[in-house]
Amino acid sequence: MPNVLLTGAAGAIAMDLAFSLNQAKINVFATEADEDNYSLVSKNCKYYNEVFQVPRAGSEDYVNRINDIIYKKKIDIVIPNPDFEVGFISKIRNQINTSLFLPSDNTVQILLSKSSTAQKIGDLAPRTFNVNSEEDLADAISSEKVVWLRPKSGAGGKGSLVVSDSKFGWMWVKYWDKKG
């Protein structure tokens, strides 16, 4: 029976994958960096054979900890998520000691960037503007009347807002710049 390692155990994607893989009788192991999420998932999610607490992706010991789990649990493939972890693992893929369920790093970087994805798919994407100033935003609103502000990267709609007023929209952009 194959052994799969999912990262981001508490996220919706990992939980859905774990459910499906569990139904297929595949051993599902997972990692979680957030202490509270780890506590909840490790005790309450029956779809994982075992959940391991790991440092945040990008931390000094992250790769060693992942490779330790791969070795001890004889992991056949790692399926990384969420986006932050996908981006990090994609860049250091040669340091992970098993197969990864990831496209090429070039493709990962395009998919993690909303503007790069829109550029790549061309006319299939909604009209996209790079907004680096209030004037850029005013030009976009002038052209489209209403725009949907979204961060250039990230998932789940965090920081998104529909606007028709550039001053209000620019205040929103500055708020999210400060918030991080």
Short mmCIF file of C-alpha atoms in Angstrom, two decimals:
data_model
loop_
_atom_site.label_atom_id
_atom_site.label_comp_id
_atom_site.label_asym_id
_atom_site.label_seq_id
_atom_site.Cartn_x
_atom_site.Cartn_y
_atom_site.Cartn_z
CA MET A 1 0.00 0.00 0.00
CA PRO A 2 1.43 3.42 -0.95
CA ASN A 3 2.37 5.97 1.68
CA VAL A 4 1.47 9.60 0.96
CA LEU A 5 2.58 12.67 2.91
CA LEU A 6 0.34 15.74 2.76
CA THR A 7 1.59 19.07 4.09
CA GLY A 8 -0.75 21.63 5.64
CA ALA A 9 -2.83 18.94 7.38
CA ALA A 10 -5.46 21.31 8.80
CA GLY A 11 -6.27 22.95 5.46
CA ALA A 12 -9.34 22.14 3.41
CA ILE A 13 -7.29 20.77 0.50
CA ALA A 14 -5.31 18.36 2.69
CA MET A 15 -8.42 17.22 4.56
CA ASP A 16 -10.31 16.58 1.30
CA LEU A 17 -7.33 14.72 -0.18
CA ALA A 18 -6.92 12.71 3.02
CA PHE A 19 -10.59 11.69 2.89
CA SER A 20 -10.29 10.55 -0.74
CA LEU A 21 -6.97 8.76 -0.28
CA ASN A 22 -8.28 7.09 2.85
CA GLN A 23 -11.28 5.81 0.87
CA ALA A 24 -8.80 4.31 -1.63
CA LYS A 25 -7.06 2.51 1.25
CA ILE A 26 -3.87 4.55 0.87
CA ASN A 27 -1.82 5.34 3.97
CA VAL A 28 -2.03 9.08 4.56
CA PHE A 29 0.47 10.88 6.75
CA ALA A 30 0.48 14.64 7.19
CA THR A 31 2.40 17.59 8.56
CA GLU A 32 1.17 20.75 10.24
CA ALA A 33 3.23 23.77 11.32
CA ASP A 34 0.61 25.63 13.35
CA GLU A 35 0.55 24.35 16.93
CA ASP A 36 -3.19 24.86 17.49
CA ASN A 37 -4.10 23.29 14.15
CA TYR A 38 -1.73 20.40 14.85
CA SER A 39 -3.41 19.78 18.18
CA LEU A 40 -6.87 19.71 16.59
CA VAL A 41 -6.00 17.64 13.52
CA SER A 42 -3.71 15.11 15.20
CA LYS A 43 -6.42 14.24 17.73
CA ASN A 44 -9.57 14.54 15.65
CA CYS A 45 -8.98 13.70 11.98
CA LYS A 46 -9.51 9.99 11.38
CA TYR A 47 -8.34 10.19 7.75
CA TYR A 48 -4.67 10.53 8.68
CA ASN A 49 -2.61 7.57 9.82
CA GLU A 50 -0.44 10.06 11.70
CA VAL A 51 0.12 13.82 11.81
CA PHE A 52 3.53 15.33 12.53
CA GLN A 53 4.20 18.80 13.82
CA VAL A 54 6.91 20.46 11.72
CA PRO A 55 8.56 23.88 11.59
CA ARG A 56 7.08 26.41 9.16
CA ALA A 57 8.22 25.97 5.55
CA GLY A 58 11.37 28.03 5.09
CA SER A 59 12.53 27.46 8.67
CA GLU A 60 16.00 26.12 9.24
CA ASP A 61 15.00 22.55 10.20
CA TYR A 62 11.99 22.17 7.86
CA VAL A 63 13.67 20.09 5.14
CA ASN A 64 15.41 17.82 7.66
CA ARG A 65 12.12 17.19 9.48
CA ILE A 66 10.26 16.41 6.24
CA ASN A 67 13.03 14.04 5.11
CA ASP A 68 13.03 12.36 8.52
CA ILE A 69 9.30 11.63 8.16
CA ILE A 70 9.85 10.41 4.58
CA TYR A 71 12.51 7.98 5.80
CA LYS A 72 10.69 6.72 8.92
CA LYS A 73 7.31 6.26 7.23
CA LYS A 74 8.67 5.12 3.85
CA ILE A 75 6.79 7.91 2.06
CA ASP A 76 6.30 7.32 -1.68
CA ILE A 77 5.11 10.80 -2.61
CA VAL A 78 4.67 14.23 -1.00
CA ILE A 79 1.69 16.39 -1.96
CA PRO A 80 2.42 19.90 -0.69
CA ASN A 81 -0.08 22.61 0.18
CA PRO A 82 -1.07 25.37 0.96
CA ASP A 83 0.32 27.84 -1.60
CA PHE A 84 3.17 29.07 0.61
CA GLU A 85 4.41 25.53 1.15
CA VAL A 86 3.95 24.61 -2.52
CA GLY A 87 6.11 27.59 -3.52
CA PHE A 88 8.81 26.79 -0.97
CA ILE A 89 8.99 23.05 -1.69
CA SER A 90 8.99 23.70 -5.42
CA LYS A 91 12.13 25.84 -5.07
CA ILE A 92 13.99 23.25 -2.94
CA ARG A 93 12.55 20.12 -4.58
CA ASN A 94 15.97 18.55 -5.11
CA GLN A 95 16.41 18.45 -1.31
CA ILE A 96 13.26 16.36 -0.72
CA ASN A 97 14.08 12.65 -0.63
CA THR A 98 11.05 11.27 -2.46
CA SER A 99 8.75 12.05 -5.37
CA LEU A 100 6.68 15.24 -5.35
CA PHE A 101 3.24 15.75 -6.80
CA LEU A 102 4.14 19.07 -8.41
CA PRO A 103 4.57 20.42 -11.91
CA SER A 104 7.84 22.14 -12.85
CA ASP A 105 8.97 25.06 -10.71
CA ASN A 106 8.35 27.42 -13.63
CA THR A 107 4.73 26.26 -13.80
CA VAL A 108 4.33 26.47 -10.00
CA GLN A 109 5.60 30.07 -9.98
CA ILE A 110 3.16 31.03 -12.75
CA LEU A 111 0.24 29.39 -10.96
CA LEU A 112 1.10 31.09 -7.66
CA SER A 113 0.97 34.51 -9.35
CA LYS A 114 -2.48 35.69 -10.38
CA SER A 115 -1.08 38.18 -12.89
CA SER A 116 1.32 35.62 -14.43
CA THR A 117 -1.52 33.11 -14.71
CA ALA A 118 -3.78 35.70 -16.35
CA GLN A 119 -1.00 36.64 -18.78
CA LYS A 120 -0.37 32.98 -19.61
CA ILE A 121 -4.01 32.14 -20.35
CA GLY A 122 -4.60 35.37 -22.26
CA ASP A 123 -8.17 36.04 -23.40
CA LEU A 124 -9.55 33.29 -21.16
CA ALA A 125 -8.74 35.43 -18.11
CA PRO A 126 -10.72 38.46 -17.01
CA ARG A 127 -9.04 41.73 -17.92
CA THR A 128 -6.18 42.19 -15.46
CA PHE A 129 -4.37 45.35 -14.39
CA ASN A 130 -1.16 45.68 -12.39
CA VAL A 131 -1.95 48.33 -9.80
CA ASN A 132 1.09 49.98 -8.26
CA SER A 133 -0.38 53.41 -7.54
CA GLU A 134 -3.69 55.13 -6.95
CA GLU A 135 -3.42 56.46 -10.50
CA ASP A 136 -3.15 52.89 -11.86
CA LEU A 137 -6.27 51.98 -9.91
CA ALA A 138 -8.13 55.07 -11.16
CA ASP A 139 -7.22 54.12 -14.76
CA ALA A 140 -8.50 50.57 -14.23
CA ILE A 141 -11.77 51.82 -12.73
CA SER A 142 -12.15 54.37 -15.52
CA SER A 143 -11.80 51.57 -18.06
CA GLU A 144 -13.95 48.93 -16.33
CA LYS A 145 -16.23 50.99 -14.00
CA VAL A 146 -15.92 48.31 -11.27
CA VAL A 147 -12.83 46.24 -10.45
CA TRP A 148 -12.05 43.37 -8.19
CA LEU A 149 -8.93 44.12 -6.14
CA ARG A 150 -6.93 41.01 -5.28
CA PRO A 151 -3.43 40.45 -3.95
CA LYS A 152 -0.98 39.21 -6.58
CA SER A 153 -0.48 35.98 -4.67
CA GLY A 154 -2.32 34.02 -2.03
CA ALA A 155 -5.48 31.99 -1.86
CA GLY A 156 -8.98 32.08 -0.48
CA GLY A 157 -9.81 35.66 -1.46
CA LYS A 158 -7.98 37.18 1.51
CA GLY A 159 -7.67 40.93 0.93
CA SER A 160 -10.09 40.92 -2.04
CA LEU A 161 -12.61 43.70 -2.56
CA VAL A 162 -14.89 44.91 -5.35
CA VAL A 163 -14.50 48.70 -5.78
CA SER A 164 -15.67 51.51 -8.01
CA ASP A 165 -13.93 54.35 -6.15
CA SER A 166 -10.16 54.64 -6.53
CA LYS A 167 -9.59 56.56 -3.27
CA PHE A 168 -11.43 53.93 -1.24
CA GLY A 169 -9.75 51.13 -3.19
CA TRP A 170 -6.29 52.61 -2.70
CA MET A 171 -6.91 52.91 1.06
CA TRP A 172 -7.74 49.18 0.98
CA VAL A 173 -4.52 48.38 -0.89
CA LYS A 174 -2.44 50.40 1.62
CA TYR A 175 -4.22 48.69 4.55
CA TRP A 176 -3.28 45.24 3.22
CA ASP A 177 0.26 46.37 2.43
CA LYS A 178 0.70 47.33 6.09
CA LYS A 179 -1.09 44.22 7.38
CA GLY A 180 1.13 41.94 5.33
#
